[in-house]
PDB file of C-alpha atoms and ligand atoms in Angstrom:
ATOM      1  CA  UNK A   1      12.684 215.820  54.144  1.00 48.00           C
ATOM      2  CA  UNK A   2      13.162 212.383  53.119  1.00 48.00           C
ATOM      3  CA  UNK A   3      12.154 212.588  50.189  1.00 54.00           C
ATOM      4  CA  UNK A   4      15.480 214.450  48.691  1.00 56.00           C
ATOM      5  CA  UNK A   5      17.246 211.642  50.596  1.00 70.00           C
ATOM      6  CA  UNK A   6      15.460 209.164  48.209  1.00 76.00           C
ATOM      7  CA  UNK A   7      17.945 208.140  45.326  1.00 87.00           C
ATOM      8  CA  UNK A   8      17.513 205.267  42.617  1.00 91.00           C
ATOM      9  CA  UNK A   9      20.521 204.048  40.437  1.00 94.00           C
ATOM     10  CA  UNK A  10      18.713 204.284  36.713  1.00 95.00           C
ATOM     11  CA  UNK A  11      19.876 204.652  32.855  1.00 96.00           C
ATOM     12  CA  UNK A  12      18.174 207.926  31.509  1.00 96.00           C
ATOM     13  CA  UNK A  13      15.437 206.465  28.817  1.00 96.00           C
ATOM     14  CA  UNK A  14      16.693 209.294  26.453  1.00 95.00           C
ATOM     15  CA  UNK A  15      20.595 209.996  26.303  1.00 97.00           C
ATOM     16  CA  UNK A  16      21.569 206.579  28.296  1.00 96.00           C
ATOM     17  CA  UNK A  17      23.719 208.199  30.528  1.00 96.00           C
ATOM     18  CA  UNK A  18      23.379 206.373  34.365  1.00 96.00           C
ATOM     19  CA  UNK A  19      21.960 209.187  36.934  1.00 95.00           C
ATOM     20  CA  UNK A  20      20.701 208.835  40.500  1.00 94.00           C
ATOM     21  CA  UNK A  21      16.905 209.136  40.081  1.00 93.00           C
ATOM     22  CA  UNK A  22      14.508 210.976  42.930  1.00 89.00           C
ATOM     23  CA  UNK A  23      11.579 209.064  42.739  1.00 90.00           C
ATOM     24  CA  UNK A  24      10.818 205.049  40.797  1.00 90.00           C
ATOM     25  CA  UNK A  25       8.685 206.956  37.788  1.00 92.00           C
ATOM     26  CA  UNK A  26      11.665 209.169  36.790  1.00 93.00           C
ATOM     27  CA  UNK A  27      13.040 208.216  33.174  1.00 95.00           C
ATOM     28  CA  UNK A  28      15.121 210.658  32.409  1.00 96.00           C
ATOM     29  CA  UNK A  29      18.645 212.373  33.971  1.00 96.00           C
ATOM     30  CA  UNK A  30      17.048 215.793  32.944  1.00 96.00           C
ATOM     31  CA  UNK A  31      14.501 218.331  32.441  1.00 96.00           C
ATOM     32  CA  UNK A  32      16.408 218.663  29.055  1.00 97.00           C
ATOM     33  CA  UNK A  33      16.282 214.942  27.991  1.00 97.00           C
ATOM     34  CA  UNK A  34      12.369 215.033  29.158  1.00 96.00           C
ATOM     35  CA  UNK A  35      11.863 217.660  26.210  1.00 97.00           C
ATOM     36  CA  UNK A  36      13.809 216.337  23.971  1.00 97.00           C
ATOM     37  CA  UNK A  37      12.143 212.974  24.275  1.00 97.00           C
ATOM     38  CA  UNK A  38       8.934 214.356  24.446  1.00 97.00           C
ATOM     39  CA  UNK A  39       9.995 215.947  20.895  1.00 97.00           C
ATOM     40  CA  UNK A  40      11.018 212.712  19.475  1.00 96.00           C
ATOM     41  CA  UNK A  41       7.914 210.774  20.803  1.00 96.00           C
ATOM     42  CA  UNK A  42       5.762 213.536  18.862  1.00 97.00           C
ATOM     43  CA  UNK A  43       7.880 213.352  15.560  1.00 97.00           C
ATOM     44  CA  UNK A  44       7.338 209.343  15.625  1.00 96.00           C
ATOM     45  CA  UNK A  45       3.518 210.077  16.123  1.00 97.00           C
ATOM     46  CA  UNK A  46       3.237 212.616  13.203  1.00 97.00           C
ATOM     47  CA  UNK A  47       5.357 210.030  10.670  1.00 96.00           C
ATOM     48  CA  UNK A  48       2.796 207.083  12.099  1.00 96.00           C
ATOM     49  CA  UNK A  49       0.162 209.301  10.881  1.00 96.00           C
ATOM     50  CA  UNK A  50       1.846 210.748   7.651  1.00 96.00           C
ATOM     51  CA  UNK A  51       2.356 206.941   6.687  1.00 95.00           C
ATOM     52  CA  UNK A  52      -1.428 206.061   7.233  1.00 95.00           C
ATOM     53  CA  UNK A  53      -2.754 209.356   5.579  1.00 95.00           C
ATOM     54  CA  UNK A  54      -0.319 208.389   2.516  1.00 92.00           C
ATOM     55  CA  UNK A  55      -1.789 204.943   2.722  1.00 92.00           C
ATOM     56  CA  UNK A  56      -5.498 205.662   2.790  1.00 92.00           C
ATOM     57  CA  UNK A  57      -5.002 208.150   0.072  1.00 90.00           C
ATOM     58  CA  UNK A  58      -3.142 205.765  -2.146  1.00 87.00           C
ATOM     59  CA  UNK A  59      -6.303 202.889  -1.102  1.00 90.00           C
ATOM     60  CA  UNK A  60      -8.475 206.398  -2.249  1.00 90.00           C
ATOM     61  CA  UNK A  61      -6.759 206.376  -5.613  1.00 86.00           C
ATOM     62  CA  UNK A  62      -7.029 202.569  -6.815  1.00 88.00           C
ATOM     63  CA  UNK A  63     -10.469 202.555  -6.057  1.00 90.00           C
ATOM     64  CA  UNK A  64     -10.955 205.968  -8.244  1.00 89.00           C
ATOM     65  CA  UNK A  65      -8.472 204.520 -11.168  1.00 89.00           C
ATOM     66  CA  UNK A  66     -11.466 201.189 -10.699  1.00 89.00           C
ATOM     67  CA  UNK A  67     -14.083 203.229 -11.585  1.00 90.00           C
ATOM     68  CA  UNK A  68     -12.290 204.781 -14.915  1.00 91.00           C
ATOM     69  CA  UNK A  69     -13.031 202.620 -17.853  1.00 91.00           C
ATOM     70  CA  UNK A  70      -9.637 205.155 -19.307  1.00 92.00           C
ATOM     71  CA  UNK A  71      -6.655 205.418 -17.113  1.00 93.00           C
ATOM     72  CA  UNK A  72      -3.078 207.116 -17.594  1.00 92.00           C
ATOM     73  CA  UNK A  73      -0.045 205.263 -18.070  1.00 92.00           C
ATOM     74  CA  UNK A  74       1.332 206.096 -14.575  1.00 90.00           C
ATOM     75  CA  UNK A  75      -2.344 204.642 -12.905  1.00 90.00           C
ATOM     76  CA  UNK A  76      -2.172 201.294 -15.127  1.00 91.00           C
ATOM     77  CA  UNK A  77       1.426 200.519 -13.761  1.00 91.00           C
ATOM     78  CA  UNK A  78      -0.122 201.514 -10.292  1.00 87.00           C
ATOM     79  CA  UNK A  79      -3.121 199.054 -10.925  1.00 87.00           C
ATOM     80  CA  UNK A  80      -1.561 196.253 -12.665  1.00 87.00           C
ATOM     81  CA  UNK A  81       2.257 196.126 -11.767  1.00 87.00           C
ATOM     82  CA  UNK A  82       3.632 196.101 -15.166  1.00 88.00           C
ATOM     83  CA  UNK A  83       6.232 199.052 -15.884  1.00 92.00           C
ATOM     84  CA  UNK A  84       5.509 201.883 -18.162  1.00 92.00           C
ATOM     85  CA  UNK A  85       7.652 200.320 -21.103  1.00 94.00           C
ATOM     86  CA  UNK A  86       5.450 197.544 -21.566  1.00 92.00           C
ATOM     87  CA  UNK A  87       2.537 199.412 -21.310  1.00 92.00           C
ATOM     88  CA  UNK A  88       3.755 201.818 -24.470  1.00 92.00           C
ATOM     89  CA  UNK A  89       5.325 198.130 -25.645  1.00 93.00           C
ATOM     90  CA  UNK A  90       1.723 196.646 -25.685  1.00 91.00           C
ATOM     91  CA  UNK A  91       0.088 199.969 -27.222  1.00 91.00           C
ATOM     92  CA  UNK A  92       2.313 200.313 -30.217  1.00 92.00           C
ATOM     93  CA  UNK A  93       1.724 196.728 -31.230  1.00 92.00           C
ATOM     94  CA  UNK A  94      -1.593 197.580 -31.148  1.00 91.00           C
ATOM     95  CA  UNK A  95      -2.907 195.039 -28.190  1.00 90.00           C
ATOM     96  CA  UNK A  96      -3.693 197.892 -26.034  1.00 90.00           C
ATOM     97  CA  UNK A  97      -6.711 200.556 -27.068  1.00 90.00           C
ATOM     98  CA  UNK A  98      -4.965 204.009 -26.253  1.00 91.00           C
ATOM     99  CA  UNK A  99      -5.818 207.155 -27.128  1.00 90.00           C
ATOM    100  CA  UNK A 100      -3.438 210.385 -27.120  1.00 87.00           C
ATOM    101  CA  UNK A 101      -4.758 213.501 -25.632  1.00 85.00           C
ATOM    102  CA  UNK A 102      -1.373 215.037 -25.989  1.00 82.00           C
ATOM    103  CA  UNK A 103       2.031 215.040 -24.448  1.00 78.00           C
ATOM    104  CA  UNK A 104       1.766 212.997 -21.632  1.00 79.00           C
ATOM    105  CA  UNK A 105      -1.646 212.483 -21.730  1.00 88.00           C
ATOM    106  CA  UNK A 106      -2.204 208.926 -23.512  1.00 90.00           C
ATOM    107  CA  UNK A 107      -5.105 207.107 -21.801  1.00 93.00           C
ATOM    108  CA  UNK A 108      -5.312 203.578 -21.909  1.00 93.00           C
ATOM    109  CA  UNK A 109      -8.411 200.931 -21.695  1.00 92.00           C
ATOM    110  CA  UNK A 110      -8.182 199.456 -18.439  1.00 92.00           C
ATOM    111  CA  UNK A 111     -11.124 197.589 -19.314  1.00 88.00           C
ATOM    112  CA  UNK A 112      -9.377 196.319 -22.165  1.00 89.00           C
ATOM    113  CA  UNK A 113      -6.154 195.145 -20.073  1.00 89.00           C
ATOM    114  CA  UNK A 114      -7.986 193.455 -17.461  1.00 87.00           C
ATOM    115  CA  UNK A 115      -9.240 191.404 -19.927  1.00 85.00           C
ATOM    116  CA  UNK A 116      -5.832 190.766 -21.062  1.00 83.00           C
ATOM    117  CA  UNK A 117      -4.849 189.252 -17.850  1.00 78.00           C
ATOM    118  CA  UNK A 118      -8.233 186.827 -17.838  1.00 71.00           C
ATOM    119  CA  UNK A 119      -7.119 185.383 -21.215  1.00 62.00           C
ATOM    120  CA  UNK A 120      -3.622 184.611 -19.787  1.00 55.00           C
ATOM    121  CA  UNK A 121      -4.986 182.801 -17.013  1.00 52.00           C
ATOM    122  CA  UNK A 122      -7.286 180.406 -19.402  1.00 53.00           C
ATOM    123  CA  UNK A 123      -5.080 177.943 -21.074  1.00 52.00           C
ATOM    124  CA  UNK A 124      -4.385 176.575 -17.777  1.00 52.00           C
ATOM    125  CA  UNK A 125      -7.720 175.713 -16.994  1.00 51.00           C
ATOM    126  CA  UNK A 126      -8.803 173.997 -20.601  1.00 51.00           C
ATOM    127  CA  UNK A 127      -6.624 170.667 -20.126  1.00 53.00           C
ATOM    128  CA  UNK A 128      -8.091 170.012 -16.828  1.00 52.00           C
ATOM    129  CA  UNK A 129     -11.649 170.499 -18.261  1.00 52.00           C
ATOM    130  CA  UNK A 130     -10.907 167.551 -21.453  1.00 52.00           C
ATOM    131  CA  UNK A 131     -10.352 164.893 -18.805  1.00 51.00           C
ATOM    132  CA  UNK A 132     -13.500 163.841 -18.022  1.00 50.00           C
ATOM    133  CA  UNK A 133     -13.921 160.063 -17.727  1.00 52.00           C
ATOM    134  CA  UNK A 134     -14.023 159.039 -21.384  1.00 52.00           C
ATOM    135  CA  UNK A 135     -17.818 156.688 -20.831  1.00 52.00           C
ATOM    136  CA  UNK A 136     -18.178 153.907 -22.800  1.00 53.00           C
ATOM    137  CA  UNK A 137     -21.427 154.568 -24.681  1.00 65.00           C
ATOM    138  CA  UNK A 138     -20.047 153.408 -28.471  1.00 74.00           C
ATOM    139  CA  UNK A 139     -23.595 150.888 -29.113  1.00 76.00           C
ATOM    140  CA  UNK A 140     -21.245 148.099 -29.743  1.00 81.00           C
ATOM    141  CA  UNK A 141     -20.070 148.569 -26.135  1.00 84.00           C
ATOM    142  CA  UNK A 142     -23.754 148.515 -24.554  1.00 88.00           C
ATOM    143  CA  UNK A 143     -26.168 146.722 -23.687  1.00 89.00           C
ATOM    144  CA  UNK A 144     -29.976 147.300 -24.248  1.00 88.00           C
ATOM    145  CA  UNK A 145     -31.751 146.246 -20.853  1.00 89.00           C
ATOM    146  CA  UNK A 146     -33.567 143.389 -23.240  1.00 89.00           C
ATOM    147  CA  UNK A 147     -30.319 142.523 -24.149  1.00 90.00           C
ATOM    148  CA  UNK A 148     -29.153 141.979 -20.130  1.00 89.00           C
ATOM    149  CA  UNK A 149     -32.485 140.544 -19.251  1.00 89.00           C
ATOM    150  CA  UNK A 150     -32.047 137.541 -22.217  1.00 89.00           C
ATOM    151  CA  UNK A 151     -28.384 137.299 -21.746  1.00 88.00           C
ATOM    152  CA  UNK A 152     -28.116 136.587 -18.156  1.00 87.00           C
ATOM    153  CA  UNK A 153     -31.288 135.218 -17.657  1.00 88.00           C
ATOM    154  CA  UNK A 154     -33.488 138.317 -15.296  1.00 87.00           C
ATOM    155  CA  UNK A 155     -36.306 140.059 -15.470  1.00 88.00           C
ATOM    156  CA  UNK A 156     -36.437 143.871 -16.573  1.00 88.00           C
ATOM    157  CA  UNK A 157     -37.146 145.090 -13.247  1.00 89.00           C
ATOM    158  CA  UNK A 158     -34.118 143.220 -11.739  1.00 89.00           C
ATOM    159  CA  UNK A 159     -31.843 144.632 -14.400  1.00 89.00           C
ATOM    160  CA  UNK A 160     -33.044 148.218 -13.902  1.00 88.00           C
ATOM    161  CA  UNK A 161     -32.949 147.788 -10.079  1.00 90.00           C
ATOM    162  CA  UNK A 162     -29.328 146.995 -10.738  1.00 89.00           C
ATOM    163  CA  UNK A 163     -28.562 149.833 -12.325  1.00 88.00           C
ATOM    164  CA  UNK A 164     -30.310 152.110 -10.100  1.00 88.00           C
ATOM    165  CA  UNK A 165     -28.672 150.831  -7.302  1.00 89.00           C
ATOM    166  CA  UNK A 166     -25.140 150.597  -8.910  1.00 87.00           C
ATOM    167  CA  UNK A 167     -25.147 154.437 -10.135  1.00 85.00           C
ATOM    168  CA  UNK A 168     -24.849 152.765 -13.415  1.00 86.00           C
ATOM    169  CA  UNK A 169     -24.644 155.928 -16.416  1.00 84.00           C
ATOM    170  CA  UNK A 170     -27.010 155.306 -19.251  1.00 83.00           C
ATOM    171  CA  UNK A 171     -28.141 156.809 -22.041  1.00 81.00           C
ATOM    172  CA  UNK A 172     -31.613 156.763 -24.049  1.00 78.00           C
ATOM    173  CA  UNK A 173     -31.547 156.686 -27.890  1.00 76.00           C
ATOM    174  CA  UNK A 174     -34.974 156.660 -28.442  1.00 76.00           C
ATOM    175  CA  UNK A 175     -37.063 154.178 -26.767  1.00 77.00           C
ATOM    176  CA  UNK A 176     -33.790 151.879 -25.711  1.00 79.00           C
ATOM    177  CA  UNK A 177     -31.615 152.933 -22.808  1.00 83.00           C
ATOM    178  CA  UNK A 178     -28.136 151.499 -23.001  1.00 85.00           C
ATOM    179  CA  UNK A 179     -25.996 150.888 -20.609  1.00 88.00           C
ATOM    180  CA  UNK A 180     -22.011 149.983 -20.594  1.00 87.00           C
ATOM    181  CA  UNK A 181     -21.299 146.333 -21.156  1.00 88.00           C
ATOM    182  CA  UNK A 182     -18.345 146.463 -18.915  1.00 86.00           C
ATOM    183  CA  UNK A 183     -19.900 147.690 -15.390  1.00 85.00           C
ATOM    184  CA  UNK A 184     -22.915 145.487 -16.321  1.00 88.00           C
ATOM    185  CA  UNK A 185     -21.012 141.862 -16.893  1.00 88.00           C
ATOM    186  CA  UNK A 186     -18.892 142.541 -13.994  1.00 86.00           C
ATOM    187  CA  UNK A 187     -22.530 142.986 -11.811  1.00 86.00           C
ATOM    188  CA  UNK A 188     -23.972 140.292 -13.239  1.00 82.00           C
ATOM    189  CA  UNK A 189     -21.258 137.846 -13.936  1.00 79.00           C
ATOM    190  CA  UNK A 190     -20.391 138.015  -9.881  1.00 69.00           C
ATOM    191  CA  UNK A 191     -23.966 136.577  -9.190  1.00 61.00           C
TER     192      UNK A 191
HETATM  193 ZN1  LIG B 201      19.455 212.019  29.696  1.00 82.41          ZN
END
């Protein structure tokens, strides 16, 4: 037959040894390297899966600890990332609601130390929210609209057009609105 004549030059895909293949789809030098690599490709399946069971259980577990308003020790370093010294570190000074069930079995608020890590993240956010544009609305710094409309010579309707139109901030104090001097002479003073 031909077909024993048939020989391909290949590397086995298991021990790396060069053999003298029989057909193009042969991989390996021997029916002993096709079980053993056969064994190995199964073993690599079987971790694959260990590591995903291992990480859907652990994804099972954080969501559990979530729904606890009273975790352990070991499930608060799991949740949060801070070791087990500063969580005993942050109970004795008393900044941390724990209570002891016994040996090993001190529960901790995780209610309580979320909260703890929303107060940290607040000073950063006050300085930004003092900055507002400091308006200048001090009455000596304003101008009633009877005040614009006599000073630069316009009628009422013209000076609140212009300040409709400009985006001009005022501010009623009773029955007068007053507006900023400076945005208003610059308006009217260009005219
Ligand atoms: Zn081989």
């Amino acid at each position: 037959m031909g077909f024993s004549q048939l020989k391909i030059p290949k590397i086995c895909e298991h021990c790396g040894k060069p053999f003298e293949a029989k057909t193009v789809i042969t991989r390996f030098c021997s029916d002993a390297c096709v079980d053993k690599a056969s064994k190995a490709r199964k073993k690599k399946e079987q971790e694959e899966e260990r590591k995903q069971r291992i990480l859907q259980e652990s994804a099972v577990a954080i969501a559990d600890i979530q729904t606890r308003p009273y975790i352990s020790i070991t499930e608060a370093t799991i949740l949060f990332g801070i070791s087990k010294n500063t969580i005993r570190r942050l109970i004795k000074a008393g900044k941390i609601p724990a209570i002891n069930l016994g040996e090993r079995l001190t529960r901790v608020s995780r209610t309580h130390i979320e909260s703890m890590f929303t107060t940290v993240a607040l000073p950063e956010e006050k300085p930004q929210e003092q900055q507002p544009v400091k308006l200048r609305y001090e009455p000596s710094e304003c101008y009633t609209i009877n005040e614009i409309s006599e000073k630069f010579g316009v009628s009422l309707s013209t000076v609140s057009g212009t300040i409709r139109r400009n985006s001009i901030p005022k501010r009623q104090v009773g029955k007068f609105v007053y507006v900023p001097k400076e945005q208003i002479d610059k308006i009217f003073v260009r005219k």
